Coordinates of C-alpha atoms in Angstrom, one line a residue:
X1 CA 146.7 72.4 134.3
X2 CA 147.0 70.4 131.3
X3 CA 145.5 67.5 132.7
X4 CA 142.2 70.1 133.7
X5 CA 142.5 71.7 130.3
X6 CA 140.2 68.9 128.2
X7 CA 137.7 69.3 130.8
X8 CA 137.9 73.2 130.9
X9 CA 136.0 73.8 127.4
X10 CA 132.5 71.5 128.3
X11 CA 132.4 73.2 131.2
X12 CA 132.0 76.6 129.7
X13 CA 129.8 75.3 127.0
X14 CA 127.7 74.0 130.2
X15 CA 127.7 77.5 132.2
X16 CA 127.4 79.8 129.2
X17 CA 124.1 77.9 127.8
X18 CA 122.0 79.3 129.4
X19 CA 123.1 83.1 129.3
X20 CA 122.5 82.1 125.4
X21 CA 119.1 79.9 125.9
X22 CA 118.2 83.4 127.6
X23 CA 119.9 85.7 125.4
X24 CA 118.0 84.1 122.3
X25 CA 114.7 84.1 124.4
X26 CA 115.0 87.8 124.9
X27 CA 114.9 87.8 120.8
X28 CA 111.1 86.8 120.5
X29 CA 109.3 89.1 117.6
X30 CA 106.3 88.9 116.2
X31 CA 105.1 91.0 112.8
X32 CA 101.7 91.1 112.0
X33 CA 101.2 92.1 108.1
X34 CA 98.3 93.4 107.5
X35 CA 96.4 92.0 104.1
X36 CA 93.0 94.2 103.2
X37 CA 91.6 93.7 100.0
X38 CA 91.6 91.9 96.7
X39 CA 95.6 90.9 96.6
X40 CA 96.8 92.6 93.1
X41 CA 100.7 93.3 92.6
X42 CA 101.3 96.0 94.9
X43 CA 99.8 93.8 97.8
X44 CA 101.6 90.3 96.4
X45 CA 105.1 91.8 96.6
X46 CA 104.4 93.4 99.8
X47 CA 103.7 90.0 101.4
X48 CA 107.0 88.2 100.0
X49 CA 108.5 91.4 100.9
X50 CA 107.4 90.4 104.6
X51 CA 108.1 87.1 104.5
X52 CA 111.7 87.4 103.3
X53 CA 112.5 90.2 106.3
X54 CA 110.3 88.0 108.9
X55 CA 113.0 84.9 107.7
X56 CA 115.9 87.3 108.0
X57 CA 114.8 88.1 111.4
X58 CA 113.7 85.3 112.4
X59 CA 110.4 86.4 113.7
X60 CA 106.9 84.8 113.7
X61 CA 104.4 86.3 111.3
X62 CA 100.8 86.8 111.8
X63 CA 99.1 87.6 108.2
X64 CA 95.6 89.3 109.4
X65 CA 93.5 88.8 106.3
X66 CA 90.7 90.7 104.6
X67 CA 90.4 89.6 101.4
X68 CA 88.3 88.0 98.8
X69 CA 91.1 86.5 96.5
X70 CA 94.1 87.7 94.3
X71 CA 94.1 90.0 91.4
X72 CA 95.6 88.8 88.5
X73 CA 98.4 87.2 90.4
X74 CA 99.4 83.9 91.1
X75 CA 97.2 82.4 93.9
X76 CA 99.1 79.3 94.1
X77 CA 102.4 80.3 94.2
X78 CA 101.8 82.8 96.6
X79 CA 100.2 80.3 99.0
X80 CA 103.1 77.8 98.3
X81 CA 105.7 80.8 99.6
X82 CA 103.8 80.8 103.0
X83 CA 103.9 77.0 103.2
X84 CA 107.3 76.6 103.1
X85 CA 108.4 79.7 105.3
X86 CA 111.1 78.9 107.3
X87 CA 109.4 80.8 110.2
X88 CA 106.2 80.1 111.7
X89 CA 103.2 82.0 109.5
X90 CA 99.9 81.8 111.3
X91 CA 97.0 83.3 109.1
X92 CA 94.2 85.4 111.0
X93 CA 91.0 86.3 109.7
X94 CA 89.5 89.4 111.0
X95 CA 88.7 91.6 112.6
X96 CA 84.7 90.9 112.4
X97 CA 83.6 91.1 109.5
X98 CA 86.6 90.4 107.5
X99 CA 85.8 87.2 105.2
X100 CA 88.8 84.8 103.6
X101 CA 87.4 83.8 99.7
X102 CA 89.2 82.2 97.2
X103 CA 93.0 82.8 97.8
X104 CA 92.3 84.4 101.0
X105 CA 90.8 80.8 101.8
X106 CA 93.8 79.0 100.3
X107 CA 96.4 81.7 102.4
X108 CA 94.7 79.8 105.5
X109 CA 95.1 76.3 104.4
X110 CA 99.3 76.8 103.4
X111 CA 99.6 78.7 106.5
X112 CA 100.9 76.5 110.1
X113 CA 97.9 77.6 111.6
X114 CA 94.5 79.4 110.9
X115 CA 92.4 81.2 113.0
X116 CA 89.1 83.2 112.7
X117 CA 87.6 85.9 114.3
X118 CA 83.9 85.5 115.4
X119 CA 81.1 86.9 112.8
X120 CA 84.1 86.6 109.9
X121 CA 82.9 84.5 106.7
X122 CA 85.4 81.8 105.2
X123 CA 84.9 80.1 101.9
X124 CA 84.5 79.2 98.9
X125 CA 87.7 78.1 97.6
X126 CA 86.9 79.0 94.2
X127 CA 87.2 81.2 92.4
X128 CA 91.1 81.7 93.5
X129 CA 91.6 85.0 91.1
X130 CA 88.8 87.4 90.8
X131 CA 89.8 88.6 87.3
X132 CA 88.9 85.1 85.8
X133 CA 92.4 84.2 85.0
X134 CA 93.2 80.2 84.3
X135 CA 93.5 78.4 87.7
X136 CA 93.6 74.4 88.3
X137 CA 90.8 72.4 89.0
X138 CA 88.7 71.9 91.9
X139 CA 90.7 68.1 92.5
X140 CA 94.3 69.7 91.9
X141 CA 93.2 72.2 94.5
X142 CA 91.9 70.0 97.0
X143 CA 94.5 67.2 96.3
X144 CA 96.9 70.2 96.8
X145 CA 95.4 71.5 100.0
X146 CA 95.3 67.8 101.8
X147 CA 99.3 67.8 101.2
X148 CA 99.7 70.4 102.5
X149 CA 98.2 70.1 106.1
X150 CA 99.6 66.9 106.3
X151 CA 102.8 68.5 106.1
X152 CA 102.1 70.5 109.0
X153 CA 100.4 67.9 111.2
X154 CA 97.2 69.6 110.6
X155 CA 93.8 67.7 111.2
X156 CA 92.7 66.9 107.6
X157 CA 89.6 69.1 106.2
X158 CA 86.3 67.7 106.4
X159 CA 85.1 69.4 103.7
X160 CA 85.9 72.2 101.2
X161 CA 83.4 74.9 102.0
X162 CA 81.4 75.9 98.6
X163 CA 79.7 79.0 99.6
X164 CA 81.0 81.5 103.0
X165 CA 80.2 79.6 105.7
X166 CA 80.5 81.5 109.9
X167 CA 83.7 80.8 111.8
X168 CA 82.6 78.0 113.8
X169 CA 81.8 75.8 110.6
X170 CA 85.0 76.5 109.9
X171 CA 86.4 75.4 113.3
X172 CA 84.0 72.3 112.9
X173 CA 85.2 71.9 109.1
X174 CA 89.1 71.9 110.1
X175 CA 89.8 75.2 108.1
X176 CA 91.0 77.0 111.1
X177 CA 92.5 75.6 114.5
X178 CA 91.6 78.5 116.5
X179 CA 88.5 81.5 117.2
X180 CA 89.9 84.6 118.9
X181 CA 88.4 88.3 118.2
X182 CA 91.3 90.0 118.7
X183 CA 95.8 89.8 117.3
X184 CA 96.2 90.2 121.1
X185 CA 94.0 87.2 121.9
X186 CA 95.5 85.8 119.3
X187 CA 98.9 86.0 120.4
X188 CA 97.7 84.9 124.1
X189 CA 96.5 81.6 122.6
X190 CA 99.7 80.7 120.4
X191 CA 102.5 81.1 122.8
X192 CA 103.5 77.5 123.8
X193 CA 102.2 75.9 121.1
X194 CA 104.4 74.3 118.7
X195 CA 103.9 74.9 115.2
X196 CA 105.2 73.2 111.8
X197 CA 107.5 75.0 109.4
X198 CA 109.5 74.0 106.6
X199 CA 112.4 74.1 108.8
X200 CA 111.3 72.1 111.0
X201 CA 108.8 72.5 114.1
X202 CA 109.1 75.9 116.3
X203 CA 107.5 76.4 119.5
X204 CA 105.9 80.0 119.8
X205 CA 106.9 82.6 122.1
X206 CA 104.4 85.4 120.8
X207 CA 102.5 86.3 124.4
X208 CA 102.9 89.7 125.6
X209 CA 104.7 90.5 128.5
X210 CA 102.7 91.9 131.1
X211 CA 105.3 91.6 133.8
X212 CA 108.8 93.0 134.6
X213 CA 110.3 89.2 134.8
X214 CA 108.6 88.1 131.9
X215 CA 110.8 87.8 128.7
X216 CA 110.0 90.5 126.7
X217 CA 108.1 89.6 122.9
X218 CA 109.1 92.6 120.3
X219 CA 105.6 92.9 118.2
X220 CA 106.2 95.0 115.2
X221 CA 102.5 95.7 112.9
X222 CA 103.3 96.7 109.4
X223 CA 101.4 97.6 106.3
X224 CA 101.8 99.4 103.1
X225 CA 103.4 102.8 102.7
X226 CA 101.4 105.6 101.7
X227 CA 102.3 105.8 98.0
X228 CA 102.0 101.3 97.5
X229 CA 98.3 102.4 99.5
X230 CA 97.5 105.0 96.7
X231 CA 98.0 102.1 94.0
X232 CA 97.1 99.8 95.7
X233 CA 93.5 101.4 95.7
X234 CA 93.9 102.6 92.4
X235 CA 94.1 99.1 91.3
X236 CA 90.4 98.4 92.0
X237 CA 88.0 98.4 89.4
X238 CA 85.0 100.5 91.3
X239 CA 88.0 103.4 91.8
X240 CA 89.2 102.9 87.9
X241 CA 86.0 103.7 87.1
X242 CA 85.5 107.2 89.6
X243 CA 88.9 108.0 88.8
X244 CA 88.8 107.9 85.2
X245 CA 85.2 109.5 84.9
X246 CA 86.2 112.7 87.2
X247 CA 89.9 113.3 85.5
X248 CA 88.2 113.3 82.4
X249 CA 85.1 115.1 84.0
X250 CA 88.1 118.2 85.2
X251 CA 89.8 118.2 81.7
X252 CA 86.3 119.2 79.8
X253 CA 85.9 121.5 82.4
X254 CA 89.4 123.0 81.8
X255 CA 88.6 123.1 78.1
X256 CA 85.7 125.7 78.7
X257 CA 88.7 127.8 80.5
X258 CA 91.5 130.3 79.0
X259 CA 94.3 128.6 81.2
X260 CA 95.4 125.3 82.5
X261 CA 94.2 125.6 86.1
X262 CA 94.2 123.2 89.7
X263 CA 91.1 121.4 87.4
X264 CA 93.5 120.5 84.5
X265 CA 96.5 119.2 86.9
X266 CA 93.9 117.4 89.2
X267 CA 92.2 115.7 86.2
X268 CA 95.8 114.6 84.6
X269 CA 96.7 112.9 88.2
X270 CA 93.6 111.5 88.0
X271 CA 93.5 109.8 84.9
X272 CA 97.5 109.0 85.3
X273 CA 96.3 106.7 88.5
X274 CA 93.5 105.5 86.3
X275 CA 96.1 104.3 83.4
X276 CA 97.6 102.3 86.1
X277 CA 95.0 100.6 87.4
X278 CA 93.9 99.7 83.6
X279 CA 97.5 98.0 83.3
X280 CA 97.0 96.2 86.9
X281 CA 93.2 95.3 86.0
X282 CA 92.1 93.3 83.1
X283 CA 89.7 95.2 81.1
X284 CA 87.4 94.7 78.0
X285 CA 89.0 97.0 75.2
X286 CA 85.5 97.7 73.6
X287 CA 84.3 98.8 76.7
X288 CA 86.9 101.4 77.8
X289 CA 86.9 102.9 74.2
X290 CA 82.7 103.1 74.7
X291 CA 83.4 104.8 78.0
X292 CA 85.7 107.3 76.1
X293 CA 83.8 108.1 72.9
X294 CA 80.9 108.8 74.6
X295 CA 82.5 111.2 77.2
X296 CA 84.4 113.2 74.2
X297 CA 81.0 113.0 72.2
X298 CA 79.2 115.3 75.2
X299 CA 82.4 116.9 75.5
X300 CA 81.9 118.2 71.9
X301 CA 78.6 119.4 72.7
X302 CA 79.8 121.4 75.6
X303 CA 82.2 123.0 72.6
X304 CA 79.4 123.8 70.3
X305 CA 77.3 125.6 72.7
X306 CA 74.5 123.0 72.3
X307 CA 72.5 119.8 74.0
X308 CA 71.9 117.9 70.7
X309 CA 72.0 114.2 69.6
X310 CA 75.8 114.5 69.9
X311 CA 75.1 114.3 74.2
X312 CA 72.4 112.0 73.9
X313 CA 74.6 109.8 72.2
X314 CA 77.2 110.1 74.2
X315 CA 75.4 109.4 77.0
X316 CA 73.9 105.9 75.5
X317 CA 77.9 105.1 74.9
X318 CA 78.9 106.2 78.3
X319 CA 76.1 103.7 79.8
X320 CA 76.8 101.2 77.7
X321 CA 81.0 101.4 78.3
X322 CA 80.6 101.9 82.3
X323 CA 78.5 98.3 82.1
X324 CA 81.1 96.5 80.0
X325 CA 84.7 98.0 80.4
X326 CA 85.0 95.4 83.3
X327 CA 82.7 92.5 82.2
X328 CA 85.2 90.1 82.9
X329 CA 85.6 90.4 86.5
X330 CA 84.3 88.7 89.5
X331 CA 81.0 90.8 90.9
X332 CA 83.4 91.0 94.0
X333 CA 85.1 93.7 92.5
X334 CA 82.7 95.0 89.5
X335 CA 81.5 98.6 89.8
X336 CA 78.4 98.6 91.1
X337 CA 75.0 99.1 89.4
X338 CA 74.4 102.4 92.1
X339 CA 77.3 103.8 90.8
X340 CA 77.1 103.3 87.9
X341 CA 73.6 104.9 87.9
X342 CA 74.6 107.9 90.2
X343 CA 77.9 108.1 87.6
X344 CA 75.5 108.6 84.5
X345 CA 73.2 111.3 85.8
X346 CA 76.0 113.1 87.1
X347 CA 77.2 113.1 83.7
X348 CA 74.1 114.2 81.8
X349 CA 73.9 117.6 84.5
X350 CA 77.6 117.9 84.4
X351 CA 78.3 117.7 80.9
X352 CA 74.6 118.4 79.2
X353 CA 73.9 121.7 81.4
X354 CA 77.1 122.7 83.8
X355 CA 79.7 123.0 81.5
X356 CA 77.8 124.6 78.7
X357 CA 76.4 127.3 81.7
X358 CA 80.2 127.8 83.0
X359 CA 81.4 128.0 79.0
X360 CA 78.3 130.7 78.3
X361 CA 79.2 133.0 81.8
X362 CA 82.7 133.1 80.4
X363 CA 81.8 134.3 77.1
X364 CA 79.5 136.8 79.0
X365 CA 82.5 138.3 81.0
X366 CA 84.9 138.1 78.1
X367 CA 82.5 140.3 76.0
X368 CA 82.4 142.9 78.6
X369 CA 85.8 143.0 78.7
X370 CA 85.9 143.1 74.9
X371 CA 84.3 146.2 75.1
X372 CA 86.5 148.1 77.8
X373 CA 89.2 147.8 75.1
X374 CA 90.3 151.8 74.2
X375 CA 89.1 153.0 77.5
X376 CA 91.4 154.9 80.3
X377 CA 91.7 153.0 83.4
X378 CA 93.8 153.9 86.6
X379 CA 96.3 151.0 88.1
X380 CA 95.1 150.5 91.8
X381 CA 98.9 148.6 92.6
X382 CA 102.3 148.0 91.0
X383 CA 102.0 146.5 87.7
X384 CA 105.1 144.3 87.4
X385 CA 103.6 143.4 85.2
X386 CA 100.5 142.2 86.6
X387 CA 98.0 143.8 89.0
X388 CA 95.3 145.2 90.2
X389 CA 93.6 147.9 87.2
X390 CA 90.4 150.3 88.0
X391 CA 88.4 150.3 84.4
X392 CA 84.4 152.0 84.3
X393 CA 84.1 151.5 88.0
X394 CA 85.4 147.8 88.4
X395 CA 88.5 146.4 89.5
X396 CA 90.2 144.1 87.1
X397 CA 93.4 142.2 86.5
X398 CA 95.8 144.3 84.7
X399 CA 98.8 143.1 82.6
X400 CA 101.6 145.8 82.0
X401 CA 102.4 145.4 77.7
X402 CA 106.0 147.1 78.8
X403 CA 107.5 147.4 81.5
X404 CA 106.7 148.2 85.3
X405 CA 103.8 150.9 86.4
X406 CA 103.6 152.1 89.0
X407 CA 100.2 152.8 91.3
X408 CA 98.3 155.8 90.4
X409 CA 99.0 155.5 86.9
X410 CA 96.5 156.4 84.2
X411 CA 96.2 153.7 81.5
X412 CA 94.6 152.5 78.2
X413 CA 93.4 149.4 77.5
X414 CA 94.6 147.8 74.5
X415 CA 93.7 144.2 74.7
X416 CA 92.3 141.1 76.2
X417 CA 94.1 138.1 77.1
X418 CA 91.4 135.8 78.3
X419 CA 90.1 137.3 81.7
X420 CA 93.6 139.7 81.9
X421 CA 93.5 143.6 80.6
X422 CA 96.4 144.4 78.3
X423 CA 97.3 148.0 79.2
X424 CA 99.9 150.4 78.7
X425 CA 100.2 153.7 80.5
X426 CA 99.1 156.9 79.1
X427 CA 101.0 159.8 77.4
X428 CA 102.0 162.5 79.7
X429 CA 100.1 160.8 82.8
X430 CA 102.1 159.5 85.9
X431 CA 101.9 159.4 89.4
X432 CA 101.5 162.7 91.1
X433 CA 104.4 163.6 92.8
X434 CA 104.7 163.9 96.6
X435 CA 104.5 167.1 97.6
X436 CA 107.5 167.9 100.7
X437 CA 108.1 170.0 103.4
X438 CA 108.5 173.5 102.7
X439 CA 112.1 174.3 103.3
X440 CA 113.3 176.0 106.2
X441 CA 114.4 179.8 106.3
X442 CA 118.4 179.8 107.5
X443 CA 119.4 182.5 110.0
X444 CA 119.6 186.0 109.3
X445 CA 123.0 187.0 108.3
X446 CA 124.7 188.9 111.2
X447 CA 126.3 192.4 110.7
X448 CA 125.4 195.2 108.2
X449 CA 125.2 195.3 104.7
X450 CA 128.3 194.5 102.5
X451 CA 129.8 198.3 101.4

């Protein structure tokens, strides 16, 4: 036994391989992060977010990408985490008509492979960030982009694309390697072929198993949560723009109200998502403080009872804030001219005629109920201590001034809270009492009368 015992341990290392080989095979994952838009904070850290668990897990990552360049975020160094992954990263564009621009084009080059879905555009490289921040030169990019798909054993580009170009330019140009339409074609091309990593080279086990005695591939598609896809929109300069015209559009209206209503709440949400995307988004301060004087200059208006040169002015600010407040940006992202437009005559009804109708109606109503003040009134319900009050042959809201009342209860009006009757019940009235059953007659005493 001692003499077999050296020999013992090689030969469970050489029987128990292969329960690991297949152990580890029956590991495969794929997770496919889906990238839609202009890449701003939310979408950045979501991405290294991905990365980091893909590493953890070991799993191959598919990036399908939308997307027509960061915003205000590092292009480079976002591209330089996918190039040195430790996993495989394989950049998709599509589906059709998705288009890769800027650092969506430099996502494909750092990636260990590229692919494109037909009728997708790719290109140009530049500009990388589409809120004109400082980025290096055309050379350092290139120069950049050459080491880096060398690295990978990736054919050398023949040409950096300078306006979008189809996908099979790109195929032709050595931007992408492969042209599938779909992630499950996708997957279908890429398993057996051995990819580059900074880890060294991995060969891809991403094909779906169609079989019972094929190993199983654990695909996993993820994306952002709800709340990261609310500010994630919100930073967007076209939806900085809506959002901050109709929050401010439901204050005013709130303002021509006695309360703070669904409007009010609605327009503070509004204009809270708007805030952020102003932090998120670079802006031109002149702009955003036209934008705002001229909305609170037709906003006065509205107050005055009036359409005078206090709306007409506004309305020359508002136009002239809307164009600048994001000057700076790419036209990728810049709030159309049609909105813009549509924005400005929505404004003049809302604010010039709308709002000074709504504010005039209320006055209307309020002055009627001005004049029920004094008048006797009957409670149609249970004042405690609001409900329904029957004044000169309408039904109003009621407001008790002490106390419960019950229904049935005559009442004066003594005031006018807005749209609500003050009342307080009236001397010596009440609610008439319930009449009974009349009592029923006992038996007759038996017997005679007492002596």
């Amino acid at each position: 036994m001692r003499r077999a015992a050296p020999f013992l341990l090689p030969a469970l290392l050489i029987c128990t391989a292969p329960l690991a080989a297949l152990a580890q095979a029956g590991e495969a994952s794929v997770v496919v992060v889906k990238v839609d838009g202009s890449i701003d904070r939310t979408l950045a850290s979501y991405v290294r977010d991905a990365l980091e668990d893909a590493e953890a897990d070991g799993a191959t990552v598919v990036i399908q990408l939308d997307s027509a360049g960061t915003l205000d975020q590092d292009a480079v160094a976002l591209a330089e985490r996918i190039h040195r992954a430790q996993v495989p990263v394989i950049v998709w564009v599509g589906p059709t008509p998705a288009r890769a621009r800027g650092a969506g084009l430099l996502l494909m080059y750092a990636a260990g492979v590229a692919a494109v879905a037909p009728g997708v555009g790719v290109g140009p490289l530049q500009p990388l960030d589409l809120a004109g921040a400082d980025e290096p030169s055309t050379e350092e990019l290139q120069a950049l982009v050459r080491s880096w798909v060398a690295e990978r054993d990736r054919p050398a580009p023949v040409s950096f694309p300078d306006e979008p170009v189809p996908a099979r330019e790109a195929l032709e140009g050595n931007v992408a390697q492969l042209a599938v339409a779909s992630v499950t074609g996708l997957l279908e091309e890429l398993d057996g072929r051995t990819v580059a990593t900074a880890s060294g080279p991995v060969m891809l086990r991403t094909r779906i198993a169609t079989a019972e005695d094929e190993d199983p591939v654990n695909v996993r598609f993820v994306d952002l949560g709800p709340w990261d896809r609310v500010l994630h929109a919100a930073a967007s300069p076209t939806w900085i723009y809506v959002l901050l015209v109709l929050g401010l559009a439901a204050l005013a209206f709130e303002l021509t109200q006695p309360g703070f209503g669904f409007a009010g709440f609605s327009g503070v949400g509004m204009v809270a998502l708007a805030a952020y995307g102003l932090v998120v988004v670079p802006f031109w301060w002149p702009g955003l403080a036209l934008l705002l004087l001229g909305i609170c200059l037709m906003t006065l208006d509205v107050l005055v009872r009036r359409l005078g040169p206090a709306t007409w002015l506004g309305l020359a600010a508002f136009v002239a804030g809307s164009l600048l407040v994001f000057r700076d940006v790419s036209e990728e992202i810049d709030p159309s001219r049609w909105l813009i437009g549509g924005a400005v005559v929505a404004a003049l009804l809302y604010w010039g005629f709308g709002l000074t109708v709504a504010l005039q109606s209320r006055e209307r109503i309020t002055s009627t109920q001005r004049g029920l003040v004094g008048l006797l009134g009957e409670t149609r319900g249970e004042l405690k201590p609001e409900g329904p009050v029957h004044v000169k042959g309408t039904l109003w809201r009621g407001r008790s001034v002490d106390g419960p009342i019950p229904a049935g209860t005559r009442v004066r009006v003594r005031g006018v809270d807005g749209l609500i009757l003050r009342v307080e019940p009236e001397p010596g009235s009440g609610p008439e009492p319930e009449s009974g059953p009349e009592p029923e007659a006992g038996p007759e005493p038996q017997g005679g009368p007492e002596p």
